[in-house]
Structures are given as structure tokens and as C-alpha cells.
Short mmCIF file of C-alpha atoms and ligand atoms in Angstrom, two decimals:
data_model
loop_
_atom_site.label_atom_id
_atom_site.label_comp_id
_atom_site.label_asym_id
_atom_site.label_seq_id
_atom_site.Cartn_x
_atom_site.Cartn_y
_atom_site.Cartn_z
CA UNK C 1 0.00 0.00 0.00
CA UNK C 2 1.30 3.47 -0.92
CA UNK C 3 2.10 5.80 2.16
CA UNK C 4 -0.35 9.09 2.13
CA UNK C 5 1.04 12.71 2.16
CA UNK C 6 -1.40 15.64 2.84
CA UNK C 7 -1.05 19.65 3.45
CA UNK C 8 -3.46 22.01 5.38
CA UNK C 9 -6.47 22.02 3.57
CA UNK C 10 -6.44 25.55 3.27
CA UNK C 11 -4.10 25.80 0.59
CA UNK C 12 -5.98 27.25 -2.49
CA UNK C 13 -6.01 25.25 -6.05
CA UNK C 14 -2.46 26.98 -6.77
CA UNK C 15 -0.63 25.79 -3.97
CA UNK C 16 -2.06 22.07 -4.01
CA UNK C 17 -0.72 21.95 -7.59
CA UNK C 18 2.47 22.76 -6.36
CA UNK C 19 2.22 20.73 -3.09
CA UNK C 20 1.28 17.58 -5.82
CA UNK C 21 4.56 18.35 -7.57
CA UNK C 22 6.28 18.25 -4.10
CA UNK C 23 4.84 14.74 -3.32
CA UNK C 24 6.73 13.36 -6.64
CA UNK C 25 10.09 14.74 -5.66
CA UNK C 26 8.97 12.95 -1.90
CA UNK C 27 8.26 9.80 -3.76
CA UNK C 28 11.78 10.29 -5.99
CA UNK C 29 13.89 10.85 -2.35
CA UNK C 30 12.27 8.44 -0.75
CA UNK C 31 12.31 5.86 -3.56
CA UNK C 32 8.53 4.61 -2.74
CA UNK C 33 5.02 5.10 -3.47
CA UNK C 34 3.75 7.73 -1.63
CA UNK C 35 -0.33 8.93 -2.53
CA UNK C 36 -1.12 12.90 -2.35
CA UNK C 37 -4.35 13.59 -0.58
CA UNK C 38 -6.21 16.50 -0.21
CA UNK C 39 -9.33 17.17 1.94
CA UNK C 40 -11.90 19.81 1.90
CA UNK C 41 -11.94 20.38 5.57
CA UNK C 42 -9.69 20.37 8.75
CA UNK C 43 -12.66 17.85 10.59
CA UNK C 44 -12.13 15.44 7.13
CA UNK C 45 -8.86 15.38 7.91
CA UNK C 46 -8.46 15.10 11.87
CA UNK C 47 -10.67 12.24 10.96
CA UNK C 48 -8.49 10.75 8.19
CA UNK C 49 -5.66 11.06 10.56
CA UNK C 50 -7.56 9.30 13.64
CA UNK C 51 -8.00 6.22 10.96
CA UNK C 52 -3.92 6.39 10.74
CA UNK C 53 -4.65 6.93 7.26
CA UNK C 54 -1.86 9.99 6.93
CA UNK C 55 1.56 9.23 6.71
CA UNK C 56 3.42 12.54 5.90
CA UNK C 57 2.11 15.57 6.36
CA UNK C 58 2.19 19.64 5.72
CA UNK C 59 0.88 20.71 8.89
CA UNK C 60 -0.30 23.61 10.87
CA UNK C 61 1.21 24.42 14.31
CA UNK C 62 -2.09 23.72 16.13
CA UNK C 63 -2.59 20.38 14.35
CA UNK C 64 1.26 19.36 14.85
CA UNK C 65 0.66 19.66 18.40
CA UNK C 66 -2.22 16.77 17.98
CA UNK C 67 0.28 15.20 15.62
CA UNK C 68 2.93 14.60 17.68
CA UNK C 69 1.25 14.46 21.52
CA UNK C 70 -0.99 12.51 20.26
CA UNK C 71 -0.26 10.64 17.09
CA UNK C 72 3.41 9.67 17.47
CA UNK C 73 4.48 12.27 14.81
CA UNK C 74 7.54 13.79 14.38
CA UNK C 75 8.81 16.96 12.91
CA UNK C 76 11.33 17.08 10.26
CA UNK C 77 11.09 20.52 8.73
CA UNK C 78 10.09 23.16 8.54
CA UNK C 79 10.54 26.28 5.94
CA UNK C 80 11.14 29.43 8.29
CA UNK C 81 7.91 31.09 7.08
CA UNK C 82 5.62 32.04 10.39
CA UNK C 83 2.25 31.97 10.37
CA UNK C 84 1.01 35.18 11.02
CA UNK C 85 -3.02 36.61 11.26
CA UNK C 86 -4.51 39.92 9.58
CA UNK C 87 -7.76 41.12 11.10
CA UNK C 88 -9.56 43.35 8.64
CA UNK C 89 -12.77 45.23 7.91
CA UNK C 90 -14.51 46.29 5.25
CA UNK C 91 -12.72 49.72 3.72
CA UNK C 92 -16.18 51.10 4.39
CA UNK C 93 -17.16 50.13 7.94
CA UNK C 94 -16.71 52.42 10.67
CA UNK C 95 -14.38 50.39 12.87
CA UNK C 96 -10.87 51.49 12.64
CA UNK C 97 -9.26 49.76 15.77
CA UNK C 98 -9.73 46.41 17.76
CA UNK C 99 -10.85 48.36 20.32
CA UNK C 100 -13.95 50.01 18.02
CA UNK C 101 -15.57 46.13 17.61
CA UNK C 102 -18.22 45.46 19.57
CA UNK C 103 -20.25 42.43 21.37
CA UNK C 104 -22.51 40.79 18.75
CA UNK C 105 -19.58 41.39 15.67
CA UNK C 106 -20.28 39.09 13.44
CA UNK C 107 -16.58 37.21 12.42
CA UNK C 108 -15.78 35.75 8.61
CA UNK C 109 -12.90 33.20 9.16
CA UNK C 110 -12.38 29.95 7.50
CA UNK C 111 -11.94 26.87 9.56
CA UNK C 112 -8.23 26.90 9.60
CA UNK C 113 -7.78 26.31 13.40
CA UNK C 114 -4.24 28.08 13.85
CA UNK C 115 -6.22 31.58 12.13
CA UNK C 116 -9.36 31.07 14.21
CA UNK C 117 -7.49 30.82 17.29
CA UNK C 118 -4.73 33.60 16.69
CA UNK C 119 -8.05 35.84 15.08
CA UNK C 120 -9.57 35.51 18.38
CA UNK C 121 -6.75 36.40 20.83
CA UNK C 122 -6.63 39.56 18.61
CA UNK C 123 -9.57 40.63 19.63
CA UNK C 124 -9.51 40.31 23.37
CA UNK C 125 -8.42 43.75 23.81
CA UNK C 126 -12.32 44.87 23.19
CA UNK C 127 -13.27 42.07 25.32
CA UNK C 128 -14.84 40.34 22.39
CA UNK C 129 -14.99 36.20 22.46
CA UNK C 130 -16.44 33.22 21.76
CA UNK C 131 -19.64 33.61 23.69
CA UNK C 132 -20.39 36.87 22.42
CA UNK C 133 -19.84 37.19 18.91
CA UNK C 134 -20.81 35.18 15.72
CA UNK C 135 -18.91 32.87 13.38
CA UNK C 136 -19.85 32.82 10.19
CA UNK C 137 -17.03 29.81 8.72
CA UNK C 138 -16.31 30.05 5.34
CA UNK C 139 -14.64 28.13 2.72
CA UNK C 140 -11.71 29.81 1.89
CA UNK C 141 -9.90 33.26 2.37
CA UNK C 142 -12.00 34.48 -1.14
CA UNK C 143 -15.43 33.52 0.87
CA UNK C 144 -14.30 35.80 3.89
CA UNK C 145 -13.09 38.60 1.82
CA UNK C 146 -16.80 38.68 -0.21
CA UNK C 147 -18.38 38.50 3.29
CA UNK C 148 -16.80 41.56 4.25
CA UNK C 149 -17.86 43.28 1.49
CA UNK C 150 -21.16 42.04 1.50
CA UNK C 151 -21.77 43.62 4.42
CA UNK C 152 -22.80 39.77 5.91
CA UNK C 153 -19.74 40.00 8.43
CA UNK C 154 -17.94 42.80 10.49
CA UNK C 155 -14.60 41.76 11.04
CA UNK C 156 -12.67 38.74 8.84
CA UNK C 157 -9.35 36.85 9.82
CA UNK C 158 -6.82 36.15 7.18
CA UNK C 159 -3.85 34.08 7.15
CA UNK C 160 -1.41 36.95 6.33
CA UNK C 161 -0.33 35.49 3.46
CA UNK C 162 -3.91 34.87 2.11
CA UNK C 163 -4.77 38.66 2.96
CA UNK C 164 -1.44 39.54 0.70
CA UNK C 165 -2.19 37.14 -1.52
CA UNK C 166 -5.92 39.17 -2.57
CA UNK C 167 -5.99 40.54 -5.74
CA UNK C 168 -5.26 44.83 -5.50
CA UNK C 169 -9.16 45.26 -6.46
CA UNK C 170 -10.46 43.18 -3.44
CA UNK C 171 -8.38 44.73 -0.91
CA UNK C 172 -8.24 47.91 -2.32
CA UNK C 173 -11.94 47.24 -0.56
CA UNK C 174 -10.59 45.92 2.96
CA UNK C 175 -8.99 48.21 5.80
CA UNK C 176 -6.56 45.71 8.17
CA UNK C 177 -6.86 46.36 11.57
CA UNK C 178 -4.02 44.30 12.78
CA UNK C 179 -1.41 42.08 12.03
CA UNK C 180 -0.01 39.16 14.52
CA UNK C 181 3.23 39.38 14.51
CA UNK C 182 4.35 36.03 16.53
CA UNK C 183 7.13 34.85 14.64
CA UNK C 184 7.73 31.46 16.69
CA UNK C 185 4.70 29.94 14.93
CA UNK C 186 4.83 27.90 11.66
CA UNK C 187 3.79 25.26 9.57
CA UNK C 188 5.83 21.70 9.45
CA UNK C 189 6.48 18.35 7.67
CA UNK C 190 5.67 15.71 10.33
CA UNK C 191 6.39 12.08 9.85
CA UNK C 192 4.12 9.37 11.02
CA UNK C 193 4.88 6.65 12.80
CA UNK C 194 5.37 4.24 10.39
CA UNK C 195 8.33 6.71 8.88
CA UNK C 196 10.07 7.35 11.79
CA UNK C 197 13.02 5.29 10.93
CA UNK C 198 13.30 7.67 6.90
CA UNK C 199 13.93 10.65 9.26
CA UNK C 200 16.65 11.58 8.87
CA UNK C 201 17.40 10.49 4.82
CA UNK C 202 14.21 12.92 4.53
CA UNK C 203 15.70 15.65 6.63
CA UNK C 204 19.11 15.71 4.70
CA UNK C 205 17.16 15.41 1.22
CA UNK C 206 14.93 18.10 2.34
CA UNK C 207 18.24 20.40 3.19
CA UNK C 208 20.03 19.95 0.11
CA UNK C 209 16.52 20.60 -1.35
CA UNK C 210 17.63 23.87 -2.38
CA UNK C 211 21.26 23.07 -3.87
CA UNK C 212 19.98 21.73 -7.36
CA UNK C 213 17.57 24.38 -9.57
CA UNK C 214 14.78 21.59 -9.92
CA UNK C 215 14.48 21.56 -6.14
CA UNK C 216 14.94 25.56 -5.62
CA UNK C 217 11.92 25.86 -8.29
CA UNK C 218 9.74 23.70 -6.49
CA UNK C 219 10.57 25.12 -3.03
CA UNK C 220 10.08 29.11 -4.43
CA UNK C 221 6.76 27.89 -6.06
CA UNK C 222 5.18 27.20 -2.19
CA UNK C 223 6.80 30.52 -1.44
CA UNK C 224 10.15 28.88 0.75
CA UNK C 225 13.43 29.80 0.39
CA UNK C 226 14.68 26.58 2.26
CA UNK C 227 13.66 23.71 4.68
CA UNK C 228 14.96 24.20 8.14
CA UNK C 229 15.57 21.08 10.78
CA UNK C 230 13.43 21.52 13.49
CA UNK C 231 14.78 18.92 16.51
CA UNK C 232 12.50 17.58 18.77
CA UNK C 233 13.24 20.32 21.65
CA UNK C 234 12.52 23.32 19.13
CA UNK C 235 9.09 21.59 18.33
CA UNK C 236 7.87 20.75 21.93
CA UNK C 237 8.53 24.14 23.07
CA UNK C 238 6.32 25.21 19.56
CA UNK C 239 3.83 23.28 20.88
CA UNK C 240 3.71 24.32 24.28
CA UNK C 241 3.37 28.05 23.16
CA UNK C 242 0.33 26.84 21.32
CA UNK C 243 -1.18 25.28 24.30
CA UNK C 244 -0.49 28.11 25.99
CA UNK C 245 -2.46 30.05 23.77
CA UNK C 246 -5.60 28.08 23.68
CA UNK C 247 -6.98 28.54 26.85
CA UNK X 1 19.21 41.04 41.78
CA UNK X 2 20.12 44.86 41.35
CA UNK X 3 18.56 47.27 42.79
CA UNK X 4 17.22 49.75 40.22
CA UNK X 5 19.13 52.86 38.84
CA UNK X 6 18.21 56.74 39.82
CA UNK X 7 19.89 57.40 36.13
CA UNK X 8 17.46 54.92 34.38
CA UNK X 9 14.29 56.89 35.49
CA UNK X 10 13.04 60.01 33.51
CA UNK X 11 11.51 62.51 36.03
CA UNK X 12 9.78 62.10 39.24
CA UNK X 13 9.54 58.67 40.69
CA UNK X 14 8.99 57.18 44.07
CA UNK X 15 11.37 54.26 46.20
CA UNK X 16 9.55 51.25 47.03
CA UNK X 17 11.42 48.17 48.66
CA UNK X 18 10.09 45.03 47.57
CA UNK X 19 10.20 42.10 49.98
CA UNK X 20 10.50 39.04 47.80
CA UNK X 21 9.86 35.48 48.22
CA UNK X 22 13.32 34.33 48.99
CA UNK X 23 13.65 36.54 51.53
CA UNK X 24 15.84 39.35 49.50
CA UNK X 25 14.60 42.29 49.12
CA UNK X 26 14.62 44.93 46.27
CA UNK X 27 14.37 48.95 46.04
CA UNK X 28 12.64 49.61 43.15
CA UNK X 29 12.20 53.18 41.06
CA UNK X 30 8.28 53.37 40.09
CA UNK X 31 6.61 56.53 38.12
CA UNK X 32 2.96 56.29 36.58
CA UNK X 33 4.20 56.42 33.01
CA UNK X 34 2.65 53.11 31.37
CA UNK X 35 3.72 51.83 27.96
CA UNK X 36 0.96 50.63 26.03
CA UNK X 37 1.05 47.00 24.80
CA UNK X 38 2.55 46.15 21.14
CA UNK X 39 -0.45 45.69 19.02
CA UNK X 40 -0.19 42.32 17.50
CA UNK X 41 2.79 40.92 19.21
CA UNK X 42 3.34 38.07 22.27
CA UNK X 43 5.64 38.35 24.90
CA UNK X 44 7.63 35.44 25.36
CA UNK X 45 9.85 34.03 27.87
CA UNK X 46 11.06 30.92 28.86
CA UNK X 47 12.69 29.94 32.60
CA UNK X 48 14.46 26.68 34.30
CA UNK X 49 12.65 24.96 36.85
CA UNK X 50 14.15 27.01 39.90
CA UNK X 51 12.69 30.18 37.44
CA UNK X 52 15.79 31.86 35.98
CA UNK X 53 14.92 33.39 32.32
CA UNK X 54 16.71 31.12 30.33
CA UNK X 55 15.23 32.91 26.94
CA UNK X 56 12.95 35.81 25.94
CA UNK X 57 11.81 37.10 22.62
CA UNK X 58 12.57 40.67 21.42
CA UNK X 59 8.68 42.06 22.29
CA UNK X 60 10.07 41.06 26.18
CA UNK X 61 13.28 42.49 25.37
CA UNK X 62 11.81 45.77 23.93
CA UNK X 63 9.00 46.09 26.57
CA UNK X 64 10.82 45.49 30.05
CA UNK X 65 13.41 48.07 28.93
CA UNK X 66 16.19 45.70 29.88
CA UNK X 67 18.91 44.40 27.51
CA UNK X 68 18.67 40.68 26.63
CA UNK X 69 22.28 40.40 28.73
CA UNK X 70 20.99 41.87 32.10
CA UNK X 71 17.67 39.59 31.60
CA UNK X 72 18.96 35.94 30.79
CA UNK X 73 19.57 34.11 34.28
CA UNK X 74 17.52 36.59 36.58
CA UNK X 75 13.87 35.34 37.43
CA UNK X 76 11.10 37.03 36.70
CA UNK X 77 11.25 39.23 40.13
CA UNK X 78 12.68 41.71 37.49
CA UNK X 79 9.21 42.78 36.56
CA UNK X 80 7.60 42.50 40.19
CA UNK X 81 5.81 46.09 40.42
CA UNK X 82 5.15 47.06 44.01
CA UNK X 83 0.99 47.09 42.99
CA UNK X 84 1.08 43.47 42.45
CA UNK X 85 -0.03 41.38 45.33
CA UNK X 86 2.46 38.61 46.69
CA UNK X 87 -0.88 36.20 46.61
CA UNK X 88 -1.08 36.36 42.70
CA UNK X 89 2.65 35.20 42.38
CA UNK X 90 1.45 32.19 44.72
CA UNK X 91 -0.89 31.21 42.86
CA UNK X 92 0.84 30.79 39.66
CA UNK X 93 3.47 29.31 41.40
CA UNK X 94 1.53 26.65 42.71
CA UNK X 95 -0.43 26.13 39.80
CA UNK X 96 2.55 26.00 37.84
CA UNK X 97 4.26 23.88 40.22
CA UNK X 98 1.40 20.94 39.99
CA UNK X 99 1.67 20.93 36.06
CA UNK X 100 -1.24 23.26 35.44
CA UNK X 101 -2.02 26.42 33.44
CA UNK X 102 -2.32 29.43 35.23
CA UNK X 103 -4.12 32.67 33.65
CA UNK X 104 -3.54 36.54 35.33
CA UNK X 105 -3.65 39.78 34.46
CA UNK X 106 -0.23 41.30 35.53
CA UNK X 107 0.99 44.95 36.21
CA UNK X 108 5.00 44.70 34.89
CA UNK X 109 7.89 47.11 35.73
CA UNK X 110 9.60 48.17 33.34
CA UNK X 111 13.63 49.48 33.55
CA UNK X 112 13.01 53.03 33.43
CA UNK X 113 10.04 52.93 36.48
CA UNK X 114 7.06 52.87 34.10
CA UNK X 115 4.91 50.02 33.69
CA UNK X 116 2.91 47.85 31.41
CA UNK X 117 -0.37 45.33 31.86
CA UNK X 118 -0.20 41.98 30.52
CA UNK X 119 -2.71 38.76 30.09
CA UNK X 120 -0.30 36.11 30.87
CA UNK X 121 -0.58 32.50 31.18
CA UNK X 122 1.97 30.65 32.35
CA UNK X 123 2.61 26.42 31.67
CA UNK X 124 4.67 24.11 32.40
CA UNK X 125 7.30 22.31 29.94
CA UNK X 126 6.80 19.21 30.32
CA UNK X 127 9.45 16.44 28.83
CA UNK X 128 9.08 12.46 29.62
CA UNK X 129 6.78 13.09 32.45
CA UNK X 130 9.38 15.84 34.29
CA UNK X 131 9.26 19.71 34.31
CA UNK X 132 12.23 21.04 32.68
CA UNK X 133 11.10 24.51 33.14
CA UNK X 134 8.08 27.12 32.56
CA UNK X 135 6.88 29.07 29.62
CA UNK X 136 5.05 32.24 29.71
CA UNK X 137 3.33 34.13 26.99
CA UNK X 138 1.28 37.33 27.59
CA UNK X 139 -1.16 39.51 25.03
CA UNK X 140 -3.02 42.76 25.39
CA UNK X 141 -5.53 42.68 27.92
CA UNK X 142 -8.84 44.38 27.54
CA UNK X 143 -9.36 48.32 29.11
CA UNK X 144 -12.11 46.33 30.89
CA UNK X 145 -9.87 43.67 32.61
CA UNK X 146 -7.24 46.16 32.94
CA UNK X 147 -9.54 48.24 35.56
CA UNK X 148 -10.96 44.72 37.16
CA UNK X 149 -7.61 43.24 38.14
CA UNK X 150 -6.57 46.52 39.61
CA UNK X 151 -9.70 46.53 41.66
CA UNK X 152 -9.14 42.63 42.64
CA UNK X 153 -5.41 43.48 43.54
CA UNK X 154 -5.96 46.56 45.95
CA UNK X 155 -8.07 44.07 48.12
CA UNK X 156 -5.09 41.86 48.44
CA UNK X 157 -1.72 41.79 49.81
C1 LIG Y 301 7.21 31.44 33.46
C2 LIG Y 301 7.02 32.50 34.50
C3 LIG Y 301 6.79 33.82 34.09
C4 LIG Y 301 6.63 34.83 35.02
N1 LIG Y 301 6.41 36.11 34.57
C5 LIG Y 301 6.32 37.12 35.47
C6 LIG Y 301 6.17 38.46 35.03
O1 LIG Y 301 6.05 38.76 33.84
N2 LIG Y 301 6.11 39.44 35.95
C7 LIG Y 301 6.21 39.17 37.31
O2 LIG Y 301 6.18 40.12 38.11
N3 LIG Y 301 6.33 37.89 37.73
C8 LIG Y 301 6.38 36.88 36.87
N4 LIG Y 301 6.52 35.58 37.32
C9 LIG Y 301 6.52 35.35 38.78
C10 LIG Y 301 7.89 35.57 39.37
O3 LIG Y 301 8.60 34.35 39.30
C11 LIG Y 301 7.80 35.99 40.84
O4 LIG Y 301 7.08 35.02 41.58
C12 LIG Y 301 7.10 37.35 41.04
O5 LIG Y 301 7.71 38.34 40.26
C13 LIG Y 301 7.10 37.81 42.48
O6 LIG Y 301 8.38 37.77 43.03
P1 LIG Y 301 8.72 36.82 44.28
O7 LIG Y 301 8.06 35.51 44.04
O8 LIG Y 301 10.21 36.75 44.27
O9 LIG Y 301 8.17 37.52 45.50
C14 LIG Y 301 6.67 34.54 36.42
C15 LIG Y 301 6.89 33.22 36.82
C16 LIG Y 301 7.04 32.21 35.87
C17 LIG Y 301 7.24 30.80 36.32
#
């Protein structure tokens, strides 16, 4: 049976192309069949994962801490790119601080956990949480951009990247409020358990990833410059910031 | 730990001396001037389990005042500002110690007397069933919890 490799399902069409060429040069380093598998939500797949049907995967800080707590995962890599949160408004609305938003705001996000959870410690400064505000989840960074400007939500969260990643004419339309700026956060490669012993071939292939122009393509085309080892240490304390967070 | 520096403090300030929990004791410089929070931003820090700061993240760096040198190795008594109750500091110890999250709004002093309020929550690092230390990461508190906790605290001793 191949081994399964999946990213964050909220990479947009783009990215999974490139995150499908990826999972060939895997299969090439590795020298073994290895399927790429994409789902539409985080829930599909926690539950994939639960089934120990995900072997290698592109993960989220907040689902690596599952991953590797939980799941026996371990981080190889990962490429020095934080994850950081944009909180926005329509250019239009009224609100021009945190502070402005008020109880009963009405919140655009997708279901990307990392976002939702950053998004919301952003706005504890106006005392705004889960209990009184309401989520409106949408399917992708597009979906909470349109919300915005259809007037169906009052405040969105962005991946940072997502929000920079709008075309001029839609944000030319949004006003951000704030921008995280965490910089110990990001996304890594985590092997499962049944890969633990390809560690380290992975990690060195991964490293020299960006010596032959093939491999530098591929890794600009997700936006990388390199792959960084992250050792065990460096990825526990990751995870205990994140559980620090999520009170 | 030092006591704090006349030179560090711009203007007026008053001399408090801090009794702290190891029995030292520590004359600190205080004015009312209060830095407001980095928008965005988490302040990070990182201590060994007798609670010397064994690393700290440049928003720490940039809002205690301090450089990273004079920080790394001191505990976190650094930051004690005379309006925070000894109790709170209990109770996060404790908590801490029995390998629980503890939550707090905290009033911080800052190197040059003024001060700055903090949501912290502080956990345990936890590595093959031992602590090997104790994180801390604080955001912005609300206006809101701001004027609670300093209500709470001037109950308490
Ligand atoms: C991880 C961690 C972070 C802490 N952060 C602070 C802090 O930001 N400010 C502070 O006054 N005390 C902080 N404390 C508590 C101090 O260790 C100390 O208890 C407190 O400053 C009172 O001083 P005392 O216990 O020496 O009387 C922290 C403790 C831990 C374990």
C-alpha cells in the first residue's frame, strides 16, 4: 500500500498543484510510493488522521501539536515562514481599531484552526470572544473577503499570506486592523509513525533541497526559500506556546 | 538582583522596597508612566525549573526596557511592580508547580520605572513526564480587565 502525504487544507487550487509536484520529488527521495491527498476540511482530515490513514504531512502548528502528543508524529522541517493573522474590515465600515468592535460582531474566518485561534486572541483587547460574537465559517480566504464586502460580516481573519495574496481590487476594498506578529509559529512536515526510521534520509534530502535548480523551483513555487531542521526540543517548546495560547 | 538605577528613570519617581519570596529584598524606582502594549505581538519568555529566564523574545526584550544580557539568568522578580499582590505570584506558582495552566492579568515594571499590563498565562514544559522549566506568553488585555484586576489586587496583599 502506498504511504499518504497531505497539506493544510487551506491551501488554495495553486498551492495544491504545487504541493502535488512536491509529493513526486517525496516519492523520488524516498524511492517509494507515496499517494497525495487532499481534503476539503480540517474535521475530514483530523478524521483521516484518527484512521492512521496519513503518513506525511504539511501541517499547521495547532494540528502538529495533535500530531505529535498525540499521534506519534515527528517533525522534520520546517521552511522558516511564520504563520502570522490579519484582522480586517470592510474599507467602508466604521471600525478602525480592535478596540472600536463590539459584542454581537459578526466574524468571517475559515476553519483553519491556527487563524481562528490567533483571530480571536486579537480581539480580546475589546473584550470580544467566543460567547459573544458570531462565526460565520467560510470556505476559503475568497469567501471571507466577499463577506466583508457584502456587508454579511464585520470583522474577517486572514492568514497573512492569504490577505497579501488578494488581488489589488479586493483589498483595495478591505482596511486591516491588525497584524499578529508572533514569529515562533509555523507550519511543518511531520512524519508518522510508520516513517520514523526515513527521518533523517528525509531531513538531509529536504536540506540539500535547495542546492539543485529543480528543487529551488519547487521550493520558491510554495513561497520557501529553504527547509529548516526543526529537533525535537525546538518543536515541543512550539507546541507548548500553542497550548499556551488556547486557553 | 540589582537594585534599580536613579539614572534609568526620567523625572519624578517614588522608592519602594520590595520584599521578595526568597527573603531578598529589592528597592525599586516606580513613576505612573505606562507603555501601552505592542499591538499584535506576544511576549515570550522561557525559565528553568528554579525560574531563571533562560530565553525571551525581542517584544520582552523591547518592553521590560532591559537588555537581553541583564535579563537571561535573573527570574522574573525583574518585573515584580510594588501594585502586584504577593498572593497572585502564589498562585501561579503553585499552579505551575502541579503541572497546570495558570491565567492573570499582571501589572509589569519596566527598567526606566514605568509600567505595562499583561494577560499572561503561564505552563509548564513538560518532557518524559518531568518539568524542565516554565513558559510564559502574555497579550493585550482588555481596558475592561485592565480596571478589574486593579480593583481585585488593591483588596489583596
Ligand atoms: C514562566 C514565568 C513567568 C513569570 N512572569 C512574570 C512576570 O512577567 N512578571 C512578574 O512580576 N512575575 C512573573 N513571574 C513570577 C515571578 O517568578 C515571581 O514570583 C514574582 O515576580 C514575584 O516575586 P517573588 O516571588 O520573588 O516575591 C513569572 C513566573 C514564571 C514561572
Amino acid at each position: 500500500m502506498p504511504y499518504t502525504f497531505t497539506v493544510s487544507p487551506d491551501f488554495g487550487p495553486d498551492q495544491l498543484a504545487n504541493w502535488h509536484i512536491f509529493n513526486t520529488w517525496l516519492q523520488r527521495q524516498l524511492t517509494t510510493d507515496i499517494h497525495f491527498e487532499t481534503f476539503d476540511s480540517f474535521e475530514d482530515q483530523r478524521q483521516a488522521i484518527h484512521e492512521g490513514k496519513v503518513d506525511i504531512i504539511y501541517a499547521n502548528p495547532y494540528d502538529a501539536s495533535f500530531l505529535v502528543r498525540e499521534k506519534g508524529f515527528v517533525a522534520v522541517a520546517s521552511p522558516h515562514h511564520p504563520d502570522e493573522t490579519t484582522v480586517a474590515v470592510s474599507a467602508t465600515s466604521p471600525v478602525d481599531s480592535i478596540e472600536s468592535l463590539k459584542a454581537g460582531c459578526r466574524i468571517a474566518q475559515t476553519d483553519d484552526p491556527d487563524i481562528s485561534m490567533m483571530g480571536m486572541i486579537l480581539l480580546e483587547p475589546a473584550d470580544l470572544h467566543k460567547e459573544n460574537t458570531e462565526t460565520l465559517v467560510q470556505d476559503s480566504y475568497i469567501q471571507v473577503a466577499k463577506a466583508l464586502l457584502q456587508n454579511q460580516a464585520d470583522v474577517g481573519f486572514f492568514l497573512a499570506d492569504a490577505y497579501e495574496g488578494l488581488s489589488n481590487l479586493v483589498k483595495s476594498q478591505l482596511k486591516p486592523l491588525v497584524n499578529s506578529d508572533i514569529q515562533i509559529v509555523s507550519h511543518a512536515l511531520l512524519l508518522g509513525p510508520q516513517l520514523l526510521d526515513r527521518k533523517e534520509e528525509l531531513n538531509s534530502k529536504l536540506q540539500s533541497m535547495s542546492d539543485e535548480p529543480q528543487g529551488k523551483n519547487l521550493l520558491e513555487s510554495l513561497g520557501f526559500q529553504a527547509w529548516n531542521p526543526i529537533d525535537e526540543e525546538e518543536m515541543e517548546f512550539m507546541i507548548d506556546l500553542i497550548e499556551a495560547l488556547a486557553a | 538582583m540589582q537594585d534599580m538605577n536613579p539614572a534609568d528613570i526620567p523625572g519624578e519617581y517614588r522608592e519602594v522596597l520590595l520584599n521578595l519570596y526568597d527573603g531578598t529584598r529589592r528597592t525599586v524606582l516606580v513613576t505612573d508612566v505606562e507603555t501601552p502594549y505592542p499591538e499584535g505581538k506576544l511576549i515570550v519568555s522561557r525559565t528553568d525549573p528554579e525560574g531563571r529566564i533562560t530565553h525571551c523574545n525581542r517584544s520582552f526584550v523591547d518592553m521590560s526596557g532591559y537588555d537581553e544580557s541583564e535579563i537571561i539568568g535573573q527570574p522574573h522578580a525583574l518585573l515584580r511592580h510594588p501594585d502586584m499582590p504577593a498572593a497572585a505570584f502564589q498562585d501561579l506558582w503553585e499552579t505551575a508547580r502541579e503541572g497546570r495552566k495558570w491565567h492573570g492579568y499582571v501589572k509589569n515594571l519596566r527598567k526606566d520605572g514605568g509600567y505595562y499590563w499583561v494577560y499572561a498565562t503561564v505552563i509548564p514544559n513538560v518532557r518524559n513526564g518531568k518539568v524542565v522549566g516554565y513558559t510564559s506568553v502574555r497579550r493585550k488585555p482588555s481596558k475592561k480587565k485592565i480596571a478589574e484586576a486593579i480593583s481585585t489586587y488593591a483588596g489583596m496583599s
